[in-house]
JSON list of N, CA and C in Angstrom, two decimals:
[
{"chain": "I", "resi": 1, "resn": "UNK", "atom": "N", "xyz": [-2.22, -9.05, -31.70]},
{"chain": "I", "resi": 1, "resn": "UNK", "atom": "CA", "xyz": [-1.58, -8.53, -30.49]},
{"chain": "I", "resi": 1, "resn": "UNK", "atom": "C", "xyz": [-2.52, -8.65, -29.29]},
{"chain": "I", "resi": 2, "resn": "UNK", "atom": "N", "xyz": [-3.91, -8.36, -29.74]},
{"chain": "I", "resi": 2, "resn": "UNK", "atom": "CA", "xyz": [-5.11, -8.76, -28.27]},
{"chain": "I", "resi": 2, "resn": "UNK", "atom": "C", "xyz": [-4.66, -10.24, -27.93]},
{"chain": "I", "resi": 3, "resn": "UNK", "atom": "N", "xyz": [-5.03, -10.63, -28.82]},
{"chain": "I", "resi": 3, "resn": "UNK", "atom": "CA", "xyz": [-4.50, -12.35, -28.20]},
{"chain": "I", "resi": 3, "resn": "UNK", "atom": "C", "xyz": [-3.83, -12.91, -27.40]},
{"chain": "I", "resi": 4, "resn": "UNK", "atom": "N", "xyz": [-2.77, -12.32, -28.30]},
{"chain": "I", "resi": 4, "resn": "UNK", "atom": "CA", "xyz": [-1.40, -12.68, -27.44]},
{"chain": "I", "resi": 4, "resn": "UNK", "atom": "C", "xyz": [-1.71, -12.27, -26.00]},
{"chain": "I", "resi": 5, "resn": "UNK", "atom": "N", "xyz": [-1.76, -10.66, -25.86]},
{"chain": "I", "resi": 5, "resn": "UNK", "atom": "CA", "xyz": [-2.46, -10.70, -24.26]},
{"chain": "I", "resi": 5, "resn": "UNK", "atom": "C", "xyz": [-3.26, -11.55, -23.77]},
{"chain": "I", "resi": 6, "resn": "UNK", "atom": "N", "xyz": [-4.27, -11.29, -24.09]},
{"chain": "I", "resi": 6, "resn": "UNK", "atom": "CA", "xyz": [-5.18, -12.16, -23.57]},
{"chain": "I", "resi": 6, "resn": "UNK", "atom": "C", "xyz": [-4.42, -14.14, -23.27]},
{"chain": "I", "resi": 7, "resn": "UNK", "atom": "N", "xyz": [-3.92, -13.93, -23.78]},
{"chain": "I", "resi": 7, "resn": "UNK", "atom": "CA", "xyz": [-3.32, -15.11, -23.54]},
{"chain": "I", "resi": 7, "resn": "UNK", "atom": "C", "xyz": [-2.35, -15.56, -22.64]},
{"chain": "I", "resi": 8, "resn": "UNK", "atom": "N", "xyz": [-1.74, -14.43, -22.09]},
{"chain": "I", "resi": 8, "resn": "UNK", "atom": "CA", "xyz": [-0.88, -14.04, -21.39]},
{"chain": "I", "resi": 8, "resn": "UNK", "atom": "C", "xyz": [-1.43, -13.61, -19.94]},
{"chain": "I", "resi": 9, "resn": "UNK", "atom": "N", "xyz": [-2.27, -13.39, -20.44]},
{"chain": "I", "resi": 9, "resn": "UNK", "atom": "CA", "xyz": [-3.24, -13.11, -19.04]},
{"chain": "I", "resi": 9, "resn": "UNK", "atom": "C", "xyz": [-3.78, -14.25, -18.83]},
{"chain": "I", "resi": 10, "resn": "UNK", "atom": "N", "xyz": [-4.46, -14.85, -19.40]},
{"chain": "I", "resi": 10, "resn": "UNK", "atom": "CA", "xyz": [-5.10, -16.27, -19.06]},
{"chain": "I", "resi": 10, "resn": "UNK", "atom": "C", "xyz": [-3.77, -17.11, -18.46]},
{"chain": "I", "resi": 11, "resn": "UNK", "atom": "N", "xyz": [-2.64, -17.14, -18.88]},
{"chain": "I", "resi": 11, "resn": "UNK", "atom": "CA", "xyz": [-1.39, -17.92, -18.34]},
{"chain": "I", "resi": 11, "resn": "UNK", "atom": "C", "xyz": [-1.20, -17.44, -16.81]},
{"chain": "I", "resi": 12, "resn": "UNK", "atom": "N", "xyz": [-0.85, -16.19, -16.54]},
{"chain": "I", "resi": 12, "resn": "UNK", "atom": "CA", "xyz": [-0.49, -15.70, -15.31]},
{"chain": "I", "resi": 12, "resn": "UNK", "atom": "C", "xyz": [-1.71, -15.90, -14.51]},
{"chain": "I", "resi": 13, "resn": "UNK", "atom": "N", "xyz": [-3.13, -15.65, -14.82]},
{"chain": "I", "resi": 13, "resn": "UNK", "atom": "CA", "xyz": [-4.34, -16.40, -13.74]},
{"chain": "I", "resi": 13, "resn": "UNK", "atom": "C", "xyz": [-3.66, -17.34, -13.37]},
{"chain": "I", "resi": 14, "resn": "UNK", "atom": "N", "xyz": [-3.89, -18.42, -14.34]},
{"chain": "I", "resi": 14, "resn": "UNK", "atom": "CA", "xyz": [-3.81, -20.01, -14.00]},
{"chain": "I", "resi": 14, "resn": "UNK", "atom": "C", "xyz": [-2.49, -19.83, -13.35]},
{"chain": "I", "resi": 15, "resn": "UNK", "atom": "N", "xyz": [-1.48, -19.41, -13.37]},
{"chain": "I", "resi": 15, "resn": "UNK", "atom": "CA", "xyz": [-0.34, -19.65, -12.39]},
{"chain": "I", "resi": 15, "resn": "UNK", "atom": "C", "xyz": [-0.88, -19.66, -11.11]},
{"chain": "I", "resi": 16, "resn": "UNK", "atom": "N", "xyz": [-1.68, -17.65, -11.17]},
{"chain": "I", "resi": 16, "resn": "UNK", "atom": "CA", "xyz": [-1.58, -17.41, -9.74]},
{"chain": "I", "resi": 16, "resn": "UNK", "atom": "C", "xyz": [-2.57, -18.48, -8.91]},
{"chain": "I", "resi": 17, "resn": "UNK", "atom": "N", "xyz": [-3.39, -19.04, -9.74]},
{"chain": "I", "resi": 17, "resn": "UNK", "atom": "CA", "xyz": [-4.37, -19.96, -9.04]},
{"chain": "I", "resi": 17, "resn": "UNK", "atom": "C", "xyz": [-3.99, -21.17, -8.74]},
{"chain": "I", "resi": 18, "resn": "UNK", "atom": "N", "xyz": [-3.08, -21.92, -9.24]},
{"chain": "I", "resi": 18, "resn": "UNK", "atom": "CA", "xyz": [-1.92, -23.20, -9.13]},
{"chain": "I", "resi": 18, "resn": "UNK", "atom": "C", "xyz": [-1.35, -22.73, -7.79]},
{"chain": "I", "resi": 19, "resn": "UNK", "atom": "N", "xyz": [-0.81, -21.51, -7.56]},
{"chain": "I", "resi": 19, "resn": "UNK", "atom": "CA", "xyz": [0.28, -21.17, -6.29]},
{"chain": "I", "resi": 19, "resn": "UNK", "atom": "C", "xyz": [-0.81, -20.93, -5.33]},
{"chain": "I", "resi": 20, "resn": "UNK", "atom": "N", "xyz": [-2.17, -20.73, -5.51]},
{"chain": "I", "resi": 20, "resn": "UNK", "atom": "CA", "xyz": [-2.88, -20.72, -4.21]},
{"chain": "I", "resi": 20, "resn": "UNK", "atom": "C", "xyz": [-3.23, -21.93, -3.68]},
{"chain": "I", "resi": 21, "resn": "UNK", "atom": "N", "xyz": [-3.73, -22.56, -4.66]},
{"chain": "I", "resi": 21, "resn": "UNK", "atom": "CA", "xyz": [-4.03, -24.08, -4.60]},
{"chain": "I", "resi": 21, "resn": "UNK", "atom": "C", "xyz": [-3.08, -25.03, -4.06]},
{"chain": "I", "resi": 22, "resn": "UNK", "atom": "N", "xyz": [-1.85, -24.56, -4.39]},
{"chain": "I", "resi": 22, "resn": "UNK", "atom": "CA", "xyz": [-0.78, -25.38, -3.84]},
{"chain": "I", "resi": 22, "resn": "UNK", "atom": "C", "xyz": [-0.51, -25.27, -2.08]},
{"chain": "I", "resi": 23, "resn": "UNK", "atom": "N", "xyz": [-0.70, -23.77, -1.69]},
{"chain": "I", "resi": 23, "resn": "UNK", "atom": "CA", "xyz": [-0.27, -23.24, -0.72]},
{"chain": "I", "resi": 23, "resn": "UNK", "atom": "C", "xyz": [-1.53, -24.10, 0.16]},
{"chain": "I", "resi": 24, "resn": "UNK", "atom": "N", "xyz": [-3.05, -23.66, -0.29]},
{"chain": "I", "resi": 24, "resn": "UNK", "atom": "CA", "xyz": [-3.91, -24.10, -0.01]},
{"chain": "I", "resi": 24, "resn": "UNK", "atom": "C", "xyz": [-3.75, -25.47, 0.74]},
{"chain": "I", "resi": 25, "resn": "UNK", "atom": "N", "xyz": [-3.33, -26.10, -0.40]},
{"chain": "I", "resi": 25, "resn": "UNK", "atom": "CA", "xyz": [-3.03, -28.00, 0.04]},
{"chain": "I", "resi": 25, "resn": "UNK", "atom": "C", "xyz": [-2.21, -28.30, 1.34]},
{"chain": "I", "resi": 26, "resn": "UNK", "atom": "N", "xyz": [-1.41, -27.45, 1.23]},
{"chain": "I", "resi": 26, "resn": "UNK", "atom": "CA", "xyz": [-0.31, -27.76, 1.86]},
{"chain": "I", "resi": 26, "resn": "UNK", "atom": "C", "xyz": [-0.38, -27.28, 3.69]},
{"chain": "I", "resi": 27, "resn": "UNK", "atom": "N", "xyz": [-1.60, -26.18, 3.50]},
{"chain": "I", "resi": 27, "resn": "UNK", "atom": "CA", "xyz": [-1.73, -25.43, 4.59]},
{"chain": "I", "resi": 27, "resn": "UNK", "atom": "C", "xyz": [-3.16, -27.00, 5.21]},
{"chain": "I", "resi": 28, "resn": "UNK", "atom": "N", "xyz": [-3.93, -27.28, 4.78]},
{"chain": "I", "resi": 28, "resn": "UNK", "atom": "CA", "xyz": [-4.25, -28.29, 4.89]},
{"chain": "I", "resi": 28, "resn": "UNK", "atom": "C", "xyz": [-3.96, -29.47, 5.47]},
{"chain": "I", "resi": 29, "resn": "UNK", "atom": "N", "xyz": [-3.22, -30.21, 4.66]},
{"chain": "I", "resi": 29, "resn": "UNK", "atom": "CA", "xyz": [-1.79, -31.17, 4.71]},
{"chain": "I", "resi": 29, "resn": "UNK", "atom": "C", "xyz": [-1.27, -30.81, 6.77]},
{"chain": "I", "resi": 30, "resn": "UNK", "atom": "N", "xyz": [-0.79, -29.54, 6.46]},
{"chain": "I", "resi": 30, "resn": "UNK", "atom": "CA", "xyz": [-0.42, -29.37, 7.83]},
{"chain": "I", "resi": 30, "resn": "UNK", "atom": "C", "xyz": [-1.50, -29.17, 9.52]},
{"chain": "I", "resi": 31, "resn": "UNK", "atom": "N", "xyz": [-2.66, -28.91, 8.96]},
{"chain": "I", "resi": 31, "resn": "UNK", "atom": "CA", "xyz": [-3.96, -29.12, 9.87]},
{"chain": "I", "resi": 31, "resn": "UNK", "atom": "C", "xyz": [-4.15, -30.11, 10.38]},
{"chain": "I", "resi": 32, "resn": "UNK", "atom": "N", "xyz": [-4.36, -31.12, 9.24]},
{"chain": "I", "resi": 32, "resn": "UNK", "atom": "CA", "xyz": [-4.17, -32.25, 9.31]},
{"chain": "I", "resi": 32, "resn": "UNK", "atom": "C", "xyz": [-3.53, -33.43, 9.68]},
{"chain": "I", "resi": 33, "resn": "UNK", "atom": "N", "xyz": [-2.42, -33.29, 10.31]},
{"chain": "I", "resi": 33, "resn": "UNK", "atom": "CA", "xyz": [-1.15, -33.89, 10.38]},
{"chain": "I", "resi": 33, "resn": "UNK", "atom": "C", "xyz": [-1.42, -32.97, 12.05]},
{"chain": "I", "resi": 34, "resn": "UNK", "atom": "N", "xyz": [-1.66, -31.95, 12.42]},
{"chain": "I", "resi": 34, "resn": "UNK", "atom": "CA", "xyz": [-1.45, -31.12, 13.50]},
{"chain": "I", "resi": 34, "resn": "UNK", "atom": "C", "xyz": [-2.35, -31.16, 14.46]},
{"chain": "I", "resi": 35, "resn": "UNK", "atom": "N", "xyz": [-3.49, -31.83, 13.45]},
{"chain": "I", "resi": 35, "resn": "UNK", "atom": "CA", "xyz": [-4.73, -31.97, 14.43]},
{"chain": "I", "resi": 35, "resn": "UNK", "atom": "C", "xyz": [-4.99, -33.08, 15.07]},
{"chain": "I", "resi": 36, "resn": "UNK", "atom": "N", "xyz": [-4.24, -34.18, 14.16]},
{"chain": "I", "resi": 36, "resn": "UNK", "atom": "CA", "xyz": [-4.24, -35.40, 14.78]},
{"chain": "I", "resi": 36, "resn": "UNK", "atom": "C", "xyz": [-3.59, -36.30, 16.14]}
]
């Protein structure tokens, strides 16, 4: 049953860090494109 948590937790990190990363890019992407 730890596992499973723990595993579950390791899943929802990596999400929340995918959706920053993404936002990240994208906020970027638009600097970029805005600055030029």
């Amino acid at each position: 049953m730890q596992n499973l948590f723990g595993i579950a937790l390791t899943f929802k990190l990596g999400l929340f860090l995918f959706k920053l990363w993404t936002m990240m890019r994208m906020c970027l992407a638009k600097l970029l494109f805005c600055g030029y």
